[in-house]
């Protein structure tokens, strides 16, 4: 397989492998890279994630038709004076944006000889991994926090994956998954650490740019837990700028719930590292990650993209979810987090009238209990 793994902060590089490595110098997850191909937008074929195959690992795809989701003009932006678009990521095959990353990650791991995969997840990534492992003919074991919502857990089991409920906070599930991979012949298919998962998420940036006619947009607002989606967008738009397909990287903004906001706290205090918090209960369970593995990378990308990080109270998340439903869009609470942040970004002067804002609606409403 062409390409290599590289640290975003130093010169370390290594060959692609099965388990997600950390940089031996910086101690952070690596990202997958390859030389930019000589291709134009008109030279791309197909639809969805694999339309952008020239920019992805060169492996046989495991696909369920992921990507190619609609970009819809939002009613929200009209009274606020900004042009808001929803990217309907909840229409992916398993009901969340995680299918983009899972499709590419499972495709790569299968090509490298993996047979059994394990991951920890609050639900959506677990469902995506279970589905794509099933499609690839691989077995999967998912470690989920005991508080994970019932519909997501049932979805994981429906795909035939082995489910392990782990008591305690979210990091306990990650520790259990890592332990299983050291004691058995499982590959740690971590959506938070895998360089191939983030590579799959870059396709969302490509699609947004294509949907807007390769015109530059002003802002993207993203719910952040582990930070993979944020980084996928940052690296995707960065590549498009290098290729000359768009003029600039949009300002990328982070939205987190007040109940668990390690990235926002670090951004406010000028820290280069995420500040560990004691997570409280939140309806946005997909972002309840007190120690994000890629937190340092997210904060670096956030500042490089000229973005901001804001918190949203629980009542505002619920209100945004209800308002989206009244537009005909039924999303889970985590997906309502970024829409709920738009009024706050406007109030802070970070969004201006007439600007274009894109928000990925990350997960389907039927996933929430």
Short mmCIF file of C-alpha atoms in Angstrom, two decimals:
data_model
loop_
_atom_site.label_atom_id
_atom_site.label_comp_id
_atom_site.label_asym_id
_atom_site.label_seq_id
_atom_site.Cartn_x
_atom_site.Cartn_y
_atom_site.Cartn_z
CA UNK A 1 0.00 0.00 0.00
CA UNK A 2 1.37 3.39 -0.96
CA UNK A 3 1.66 6.22 1.50
CA UNK A 4 3.21 6.51 4.94
CA UNK A 5 2.39 7.43 8.53
CA UNK A 6 3.70 10.75 9.81
CA UNK A 7 3.68 12.81 12.97
CA UNK A 8 2.05 16.23 12.48
CA UNK A 9 4.58 17.85 14.84
CA UNK A 10 7.96 16.38 13.93
CA UNK A 11 9.78 14.61 11.08
CA UNK A 12 9.00 11.06 12.23
CA UNK A 13 7.64 8.75 9.52
CA UNK A 14 7.00 5.02 9.32
CA UNK A 15 5.39 2.37 7.14
CA UNK A 16 1.65 1.69 7.43
CA UNK A 17 0.75 -1.14 9.82
CA UNK A 18 -2.16 -2.78 11.58
CA UNK A 19 -2.27 -1.29 15.08
CA UNK A 20 -2.34 2.52 15.39
CA UNK A 21 1.13 3.75 16.42
CA UNK A 22 2.12 6.80 18.43
CA UNK A 23 5.02 9.05 17.52
CA UNK A 24 8.05 7.85 19.54
CA UNK A 25 9.16 11.45 20.02
CA UNK A 26 5.90 13.33 20.58
CA UNK A 27 3.71 10.55 21.94
CA UNK A 28 0.71 11.43 19.76
CA UNK A 29 -1.19 9.52 17.05
CA UNK A 30 0.21 9.54 13.53
CA UNK A 31 -1.67 10.49 10.37
CA UNK A 32 -1.65 8.80 6.98
CA UNK A 33 -0.20 10.74 4.05
CA UNK A 34 0.80 10.21 0.44
CA UNK A 35 2.02 12.33 -2.43
CA UNK A 36 -0.79 14.44 -3.90
CA UNK A 37 -1.95 12.90 -7.19
CA UNK A 38 -2.09 14.90 -10.41
CA UNK A 39 -5.85 14.99 -10.84
CA UNK A 40 -8.54 17.62 -11.33
CA UNK A 41 -12.11 17.71 -9.99
CA UNK A 42 -13.34 16.80 -13.47
CA UNK A 43 -11.19 13.67 -13.42
CA UNK A 44 -12.95 12.14 -10.42
CA UNK A 45 -15.40 9.29 -10.98
CA UNK A 46 -18.07 7.57 -8.95
CA UNK A 47 -19.90 8.88 -5.89
CA UNK A 48 -19.51 9.13 -2.16
CA UNK A 49 -16.32 8.41 -0.26
CA UNK A 50 -14.62 6.41 -2.99
CA UNK A 51 -15.08 9.16 -5.57
CA UNK A 52 -11.99 10.58 -3.84
CA UNK A 53 -10.04 7.33 -4.09
CA UNK A 54 -6.94 9.05 -5.59
CA UNK A 55 -6.48 10.74 -2.17
CA UNK A 56 -7.13 7.60 -0.09
CA UNK A 57 -5.11 4.45 0.60
CA UNK A 58 -4.87 2.31 -2.53
CA UNK A 59 -6.81 -0.74 -1.33
CA UNK A 60 -9.88 -2.67 -2.42
CA UNK A 61 -12.84 -0.80 -0.90
CA UNK A 62 -15.23 -2.25 1.61
CA UNK A 63 -18.28 -0.14 0.89
CA UNK A 64 -21.93 0.15 1.86
CA UNK A 65 -22.51 3.29 -0.23
CA UNK A 66 -21.16 5.76 2.35
CA UNK A 67 -20.78 9.45 1.58
CA UNK A 68 -22.53 11.53 -1.04
CA UNK A 69 -24.87 12.98 1.58
CA UNK A 70 -27.04 16.01 0.72
CA UNK A 71 -26.12 19.61 1.51
CA UNK A 72 -29.31 21.43 2.48
CA UNK A 73 -29.93 25.16 2.91
CA UNK A 74 -31.06 25.74 6.50
CA UNK A 75 -33.96 27.82 7.71
CA UNK A 76 -31.90 28.73 10.77
CA UNK A 77 -29.66 31.16 8.92
CA UNK A 78 -32.43 33.35 7.49
CA UNK A 79 -33.26 35.39 10.63
CA UNK A 80 -29.63 35.41 11.73
CA UNK A 81 -28.30 36.94 8.51
CA UNK A 82 -25.88 34.12 7.67
CA UNK A 83 -26.16 31.45 5.01
CA UNK A 84 -26.27 28.15 6.90
CA UNK A 85 -26.14 24.75 5.22
CA UNK A 86 -26.68 21.39 6.86
CA UNK A 87 -24.60 18.47 5.61
CA UNK A 88 -26.86 15.48 6.26
CA UNK A 89 -24.29 13.02 7.55
CA UNK A 90 -26.95 11.10 9.48
CA UNK A 91 -28.05 9.66 6.11
CA UNK A 92 -24.93 7.48 5.88
CA UNK A 93 -25.56 3.70 5.93
CA UNK A 94 -25.35 3.19 9.71
CA UNK A 95 -26.75 6.63 10.51
CA UNK A 96 -23.63 8.68 11.23
CA UNK A 97 -20.55 10.30 9.71
CA UNK A 98 -18.41 7.56 11.26
CA UNK A 99 -19.12 5.39 8.20
CA UNK A 100 -16.64 7.45 6.19
CA UNK A 101 -13.80 6.62 8.55
CA UNK A 102 -14.87 3.02 9.15
CA UNK A 103 -15.08 2.25 5.42
CA UNK A 104 -11.49 3.35 4.79
CA UNK A 105 -10.07 1.93 8.03
CA UNK A 106 -11.64 -1.51 7.60
CA UNK A 107 -10.60 -1.59 3.93
CA UNK A 108 -6.97 -0.92 4.90
CA UNK A 109 -6.92 -3.35 7.83
CA UNK A 110 -8.40 -6.13 5.72
CA UNK A 111 -5.77 -5.50 3.03
CA UNK A 112 -3.05 -5.79 5.71
CA UNK A 113 -4.36 -9.17 6.86
CA UNK A 114 -6.53 -8.33 9.89
CA UNK A 115 -9.14 -10.94 10.87
CA UNK A 116 -10.47 -9.70 14.21
CA UNK A 117 -11.07 -6.06 15.12
CA UNK A 118 -11.72 -4.34 18.46
CA UNK A 119 -12.62 -0.79 19.38
CA UNK A 120 -14.14 1.28 22.17
CA UNK A 121 -17.06 3.54 21.39
CA UNK A 122 -20.01 5.39 22.88
CA UNK A 123 -22.10 3.98 20.05
CA UNK A 124 -21.81 5.45 16.56
CA UNK A 125 -18.24 4.38 15.81
CA UNK A 126 -19.02 0.96 17.24
CA UNK A 127 -22.01 0.58 14.95
CA UNK A 128 -19.97 1.70 11.95
CA UNK A 129 -17.11 -0.69 12.74
CA UNK A 130 -19.52 -3.58 13.35
CA UNK A 131 -21.26 -2.95 10.02
CA UNK A 132 -18.12 -2.63 7.91
CA UNK A 133 -16.43 -5.56 9.64
CA UNK A 134 -19.49 -7.64 8.76
CA UNK A 135 -19.34 -6.43 5.15
CA UNK A 136 -15.64 -7.33 5.03
CA UNK A 137 -16.14 -10.78 6.55
CA UNK A 138 -14.21 -9.88 9.71
CA UNK A 139 -15.22 -10.36 13.33
CA UNK A 140 -15.49 -7.42 15.72
CA UNK A 141 -15.58 -6.88 19.48
CA UNK A 142 -16.87 -3.53 20.74
CA UNK A 143 -16.30 -2.13 24.22
CA UNK A 144 -18.95 0.45 25.10
CA UNK A 145 -19.54 2.55 28.23
CA UNK A 146 -22.39 1.24 30.33
CA UNK A 147 -24.27 4.51 29.74
CA UNK A 148 -24.34 4.07 25.91
CA UNK A 149 -27.85 4.48 24.51
CA UNK A 150 -29.93 1.37 23.90
CA UNK A 151 -30.56 1.86 20.15
CA UNK A 152 -26.84 2.15 19.40
CA UNK A 153 -26.04 -0.95 21.42
CA UNK A 154 -28.76 -2.94 19.68
CA UNK A 155 -27.47 -1.76 16.32
CA UNK A 156 -23.97 -3.03 17.14
CA UNK A 157 -25.36 -6.42 18.16
CA UNK A 158 -27.55 -6.62 15.07
CA UNK A 159 -24.45 -6.60 12.85
CA UNK A 160 -23.15 -9.66 14.70
CA UNK A 161 -20.40 -7.97 16.69
CA UNK A 162 -19.53 -9.07 20.21
CA UNK A 163 -20.56 -6.38 22.69
CA UNK A 164 -18.83 -5.72 26.01
CA UNK A 165 -20.37 -3.14 28.38
CA UNK A 166 -17.79 -1.39 30.57
CA UNK A 167 -18.80 0.36 33.83
CA UNK A 168 -17.41 3.77 34.65
CA UNK A 169 -16.40 6.78 32.52
CA UNK A 170 -15.58 6.67 28.81
CA UNK A 171 -11.79 6.10 29.24
CA UNK A 172 -12.49 2.79 30.99
CA UNK A 173 -13.88 1.38 27.74
CA UNK A 174 -10.72 2.43 25.90
CA UNK A 175 -8.53 0.72 28.51
CA UNK A 176 -10.58 -2.47 28.21
CA UNK A 177 -10.23 -2.48 24.43
CA UNK A 178 -6.47 -1.98 24.58
CA UNK A 179 -6.14 -4.79 27.11
CA UNK A 180 -8.11 -7.16 24.87
CA UNK A 181 -5.79 -6.38 21.96
CA UNK A 182 -2.69 -7.20 24.01
CA UNK A 183 -4.11 -10.47 25.32
CA UNK A 184 -5.70 -11.81 22.12
CA UNK A 185 -5.18 -11.60 18.37
CA UNK A 186 -7.35 -8.53 17.91
CA UNK A 187 -6.28 -5.49 15.93
CA UNK A 188 -7.06 -2.26 17.76
CA UNK A 189 -9.27 -0.59 15.14
CA UNK A 190 -9.50 2.63 17.13
CA UNK A 191 -11.54 5.35 15.48
CA UNK A 192 -9.81 7.87 17.77
CA UNK A 193 -6.26 6.72 16.99
CA UNK A 194 -6.36 5.14 13.52
CA UNK A 195 -4.69 7.24 10.81
CA UNK A 196 -6.88 5.48 8.23
CA UNK A 197 -10.10 6.53 9.99
CA UNK A 198 -9.11 10.20 9.81
CA UNK A 199 -8.14 9.72 6.15
CA UNK A 200 -11.70 8.61 5.45
CA UNK A 201 -13.09 11.67 7.19
CA UNK A 202 -11.17 14.03 4.87
CA UNK A 203 -13.71 13.13 2.19
CA UNK A 204 -16.30 15.25 3.99
CA UNK A 205 -14.24 18.36 3.19
CA UNK A 206 -14.00 17.30 -0.46
CA UNK A 207 -17.77 16.80 -0.65
CA UNK A 208 -18.64 20.11 0.99
CA UNK A 209 -16.36 21.95 -1.45
CA UNK A 210 -17.87 20.07 -4.40
CA UNK A 211 -21.42 20.74 -3.20
CA UNK A 212 -20.64 24.47 -3.12
CA UNK A 213 -19.15 24.42 -6.63
CA UNK A 214 -15.55 24.50 -5.36
CA UNK A 215 -16.16 28.00 -4.01
CA UNK A 216 -14.55 29.00 -0.74
CA UNK A 217 -16.82 28.96 2.28
CA UNK A 218 -16.33 30.98 5.43
CA UNK A 219 -17.03 28.69 8.41
CA UNK A 220 -17.63 25.09 9.46
CA UNK A 221 -18.94 24.34 12.96
CA UNK A 222 -18.17 20.86 14.32
CA UNK A 223 -19.13 18.91 17.45
CA UNK A 224 -15.93 17.60 19.00
CA UNK A 225 -15.39 14.60 21.27
CA UNK A 226 -12.32 12.69 20.10
CA UNK A 227 -11.69 15.25 17.35
CA UNK A 228 -11.45 12.96 14.31
CA UNK A 229 -14.11 14.79 12.31
CA UNK A 230 -12.54 18.16 13.02
CA UNK A 231 -9.12 16.91 11.90
CA UNK A 232 -10.54 15.21 8.82
CA UNK A 233 -12.06 18.53 7.76
CA UNK A 234 -8.86 20.44 8.51
CA UNK A 235 -6.62 18.07 6.57
CA UNK A 236 -9.14 17.74 3.74
CA UNK A 237 -9.51 21.49 3.21
CA UNK A 238 -5.74 21.94 3.60
CA UNK A 239 -5.19 19.49 0.76
CA UNK A 240 -7.76 21.24 -1.43
CA UNK A 241 -5.92 24.54 -0.91
CA UNK A 242 -2.59 22.92 -1.85
CA UNK A 243 -4.20 21.50 -4.99
CA UNK A 244 -5.63 24.92 -5.87
CA UNK A 245 -9.21 23.60 -5.88
CA UNK A 246 -10.38 26.11 -3.25
CA UNK A 247 -8.92 29.46 -2.23
CA UNK A 248 -8.76 29.07 1.53
CA UNK A 249 -9.36 26.85 4.52
CA UNK A 250 -12.62 27.90 6.17
CA UNK A 251 -12.54 28.89 9.80
CA UNK A 252 -13.24 25.67 11.68
CA UNK A 253 -15.02 26.03 15.02
CA UNK A 254 -15.35 23.54 17.88
CA UNK A 255 -18.60 23.00 19.80
CA UNK A 256 -18.61 21.02 23.06
CA UNK A 257 -21.20 20.61 25.81
CA UNK A 258 -20.65 22.55 29.03
CA UNK A 259 -20.69 19.18 30.78
CA UNK A 260 -17.46 18.02 29.07
CA UNK A 261 -15.32 20.61 27.30
CA UNK A 262 -11.57 19.87 27.55
CA UNK A 263 -10.81 21.46 24.15
CA UNK A 264 -12.77 24.64 24.89
CA UNK A 265 -11.10 25.01 28.28
CA UNK A 266 -7.64 24.62 26.77
CA UNK A 267 -8.43 27.06 23.95
CA UNK A 268 -9.71 29.67 26.39
CA UNK A 269 -6.60 29.36 28.56
CA UNK A 270 -4.15 29.34 25.66
CA UNK A 271 -2.97 25.80 26.38
CA UNK A 272 -1.42 23.64 23.66
CA UNK A 273 -2.68 20.51 25.42
CA UNK A 274 -6.28 19.62 26.29
CA UNK A 275 -7.09 20.20 29.94
CA UNK A 276 -8.57 17.14 31.58
CA UNK A 277 -12.03 17.68 33.02
CA UNK A 278 -14.38 15.69 35.22
CA UNK A 279 -17.18 14.84 32.78
CA UNK A 280 -20.76 15.37 33.83
CA UNK A 281 -23.85 13.86 32.26
CA UNK A 282 -24.81 15.24 28.85
CA UNK A 283 -27.35 14.40 26.17
CA UNK A 284 -24.49 14.82 23.66
CA UNK A 285 -22.95 11.50 24.71
CA UNK A 286 -20.74 11.28 21.62
CA UNK A 287 -18.67 14.20 22.89
CA UNK A 288 -18.28 13.00 26.49
CA UNK A 289 -14.53 12.37 26.19
CA UNK A 290 -12.54 14.05 28.99
CA UNK A 291 -9.09 13.17 27.60
CA UNK A 292 -9.19 13.24 23.78
CA UNK A 293 -6.27 11.29 22.32
CA UNK A 294 -5.83 13.78 19.48
CA UNK A 295 -6.49 16.84 21.65
CA UNK A 296 -3.12 18.46 21.07
CA UNK A 297 -3.53 18.02 17.32
CA UNK A 298 -7.08 19.45 17.43
CA UNK A 299 -5.92 22.55 19.32
CA UNK A 300 -3.09 23.10 16.85
CA UNK A 301 -5.46 22.74 13.87
CA UNK A 302 -8.08 24.93 15.56
CA UNK A 303 -5.62 27.79 15.87
CA UNK A 304 -4.16 27.21 12.40
CA UNK A 305 -7.65 27.43 10.89
CA UNK A 306 -8.48 30.63 12.79
CA UNK A 307 -11.34 28.94 14.60
CA UNK A 308 -12.90 29.31 18.01
CA UNK A 309 -14.17 26.86 20.61
CA UNK A 310 -17.44 27.36 22.49
CA UNK A 311 -19.54 25.46 24.99
CA UNK A 312 -23.28 24.88 24.82
CA UNK A 313 -25.59 24.22 27.80
CA UNK A 314 -27.87 21.19 27.81
CA UNK A 315 -31.08 23.18 27.31
CA UNK A 316 -29.67 24.81 24.16
CA UNK A 317 -28.71 21.41 22.72
CA UNK A 318 -32.23 20.12 23.29
CA UNK A 319 -33.76 23.28 21.82
CA UNK A 320 -31.64 22.97 18.68
CA UNK A 321 -32.62 19.31 18.33
CA UNK A 322 -36.28 20.29 18.51
CA UNK A 323 -35.85 23.13 16.00
CA UNK A 324 -34.12 20.79 13.56
CA UNK A 325 -36.99 18.34 13.87
CA UNK A 326 -39.35 21.19 12.98
CA UNK A 327 -37.33 21.59 9.77
CA UNK A 328 -37.93 17.88 9.10
CA UNK A 329 -34.47 16.77 10.27
CA UNK A 330 -34.49 14.20 13.06
CA UNK A 331 -31.03 14.06 14.62
CA UNK A 332 -29.58 12.79 17.88
CA UNK A 333 -28.56 15.34 20.55
CA UNK A 334 -24.84 15.20 19.69
CA UNK A 335 -25.72 16.26 16.13
CA UNK A 336 -27.65 19.26 17.52
CA UNK A 337 -24.60 20.51 19.42
CA UNK A 338 -23.00 22.44 16.53
CA UNK A 339 -26.28 24.06 15.38
CA UNK A 340 -26.83 25.15 18.99
CA UNK A 341 -23.42 26.88 18.93
CA UNK A 342 -24.25 29.15 15.97
CA UNK A 343 -26.11 31.86 17.96
CA UNK A 344 -23.20 32.00 20.43
CA UNK A 345 -20.64 32.32 17.63
CA UNK A 346 -22.75 35.15 16.16
CA UNK A 347 -23.05 36.88 19.53
CA UNK A 348 -19.26 36.73 19.93
CA UNK A 349 -18.79 38.38 16.52
CA UNK A 350 -17.13 35.29 15.03
CA UNK A 351 -19.76 34.95 12.28
CA UNK A 352 -20.79 37.91 10.15
CA UNK A 353 -23.94 38.62 8.11
CA UNK A 354 -23.74 37.27 4.59
CA UNK A 355 -21.12 34.63 5.39
CA UNK A 356 -21.52 30.95 4.52
CA UNK A 357 -21.58 28.40 7.35
CA UNK A 358 -21.69 24.60 6.95
CA UNK A 359 -22.64 22.30 9.81
CA UNK A 360 -22.42 18.49 9.52
CA UNK A 361 -25.43 16.87 11.19
CA UNK A 362 -23.54 13.90 12.48
CA UNK A 363 -26.03 11.28 13.72
CA UNK A 364 -29.61 10.09 13.18
CA UNK A 365 -32.30 10.76 15.79
CA UNK A 366 -33.38 7.13 16.07
CA UNK A 367 -29.99 6.35 17.63
CA UNK A 368 -30.88 8.20 20.83
CA UNK A 369 -32.85 6.49 23.57
#
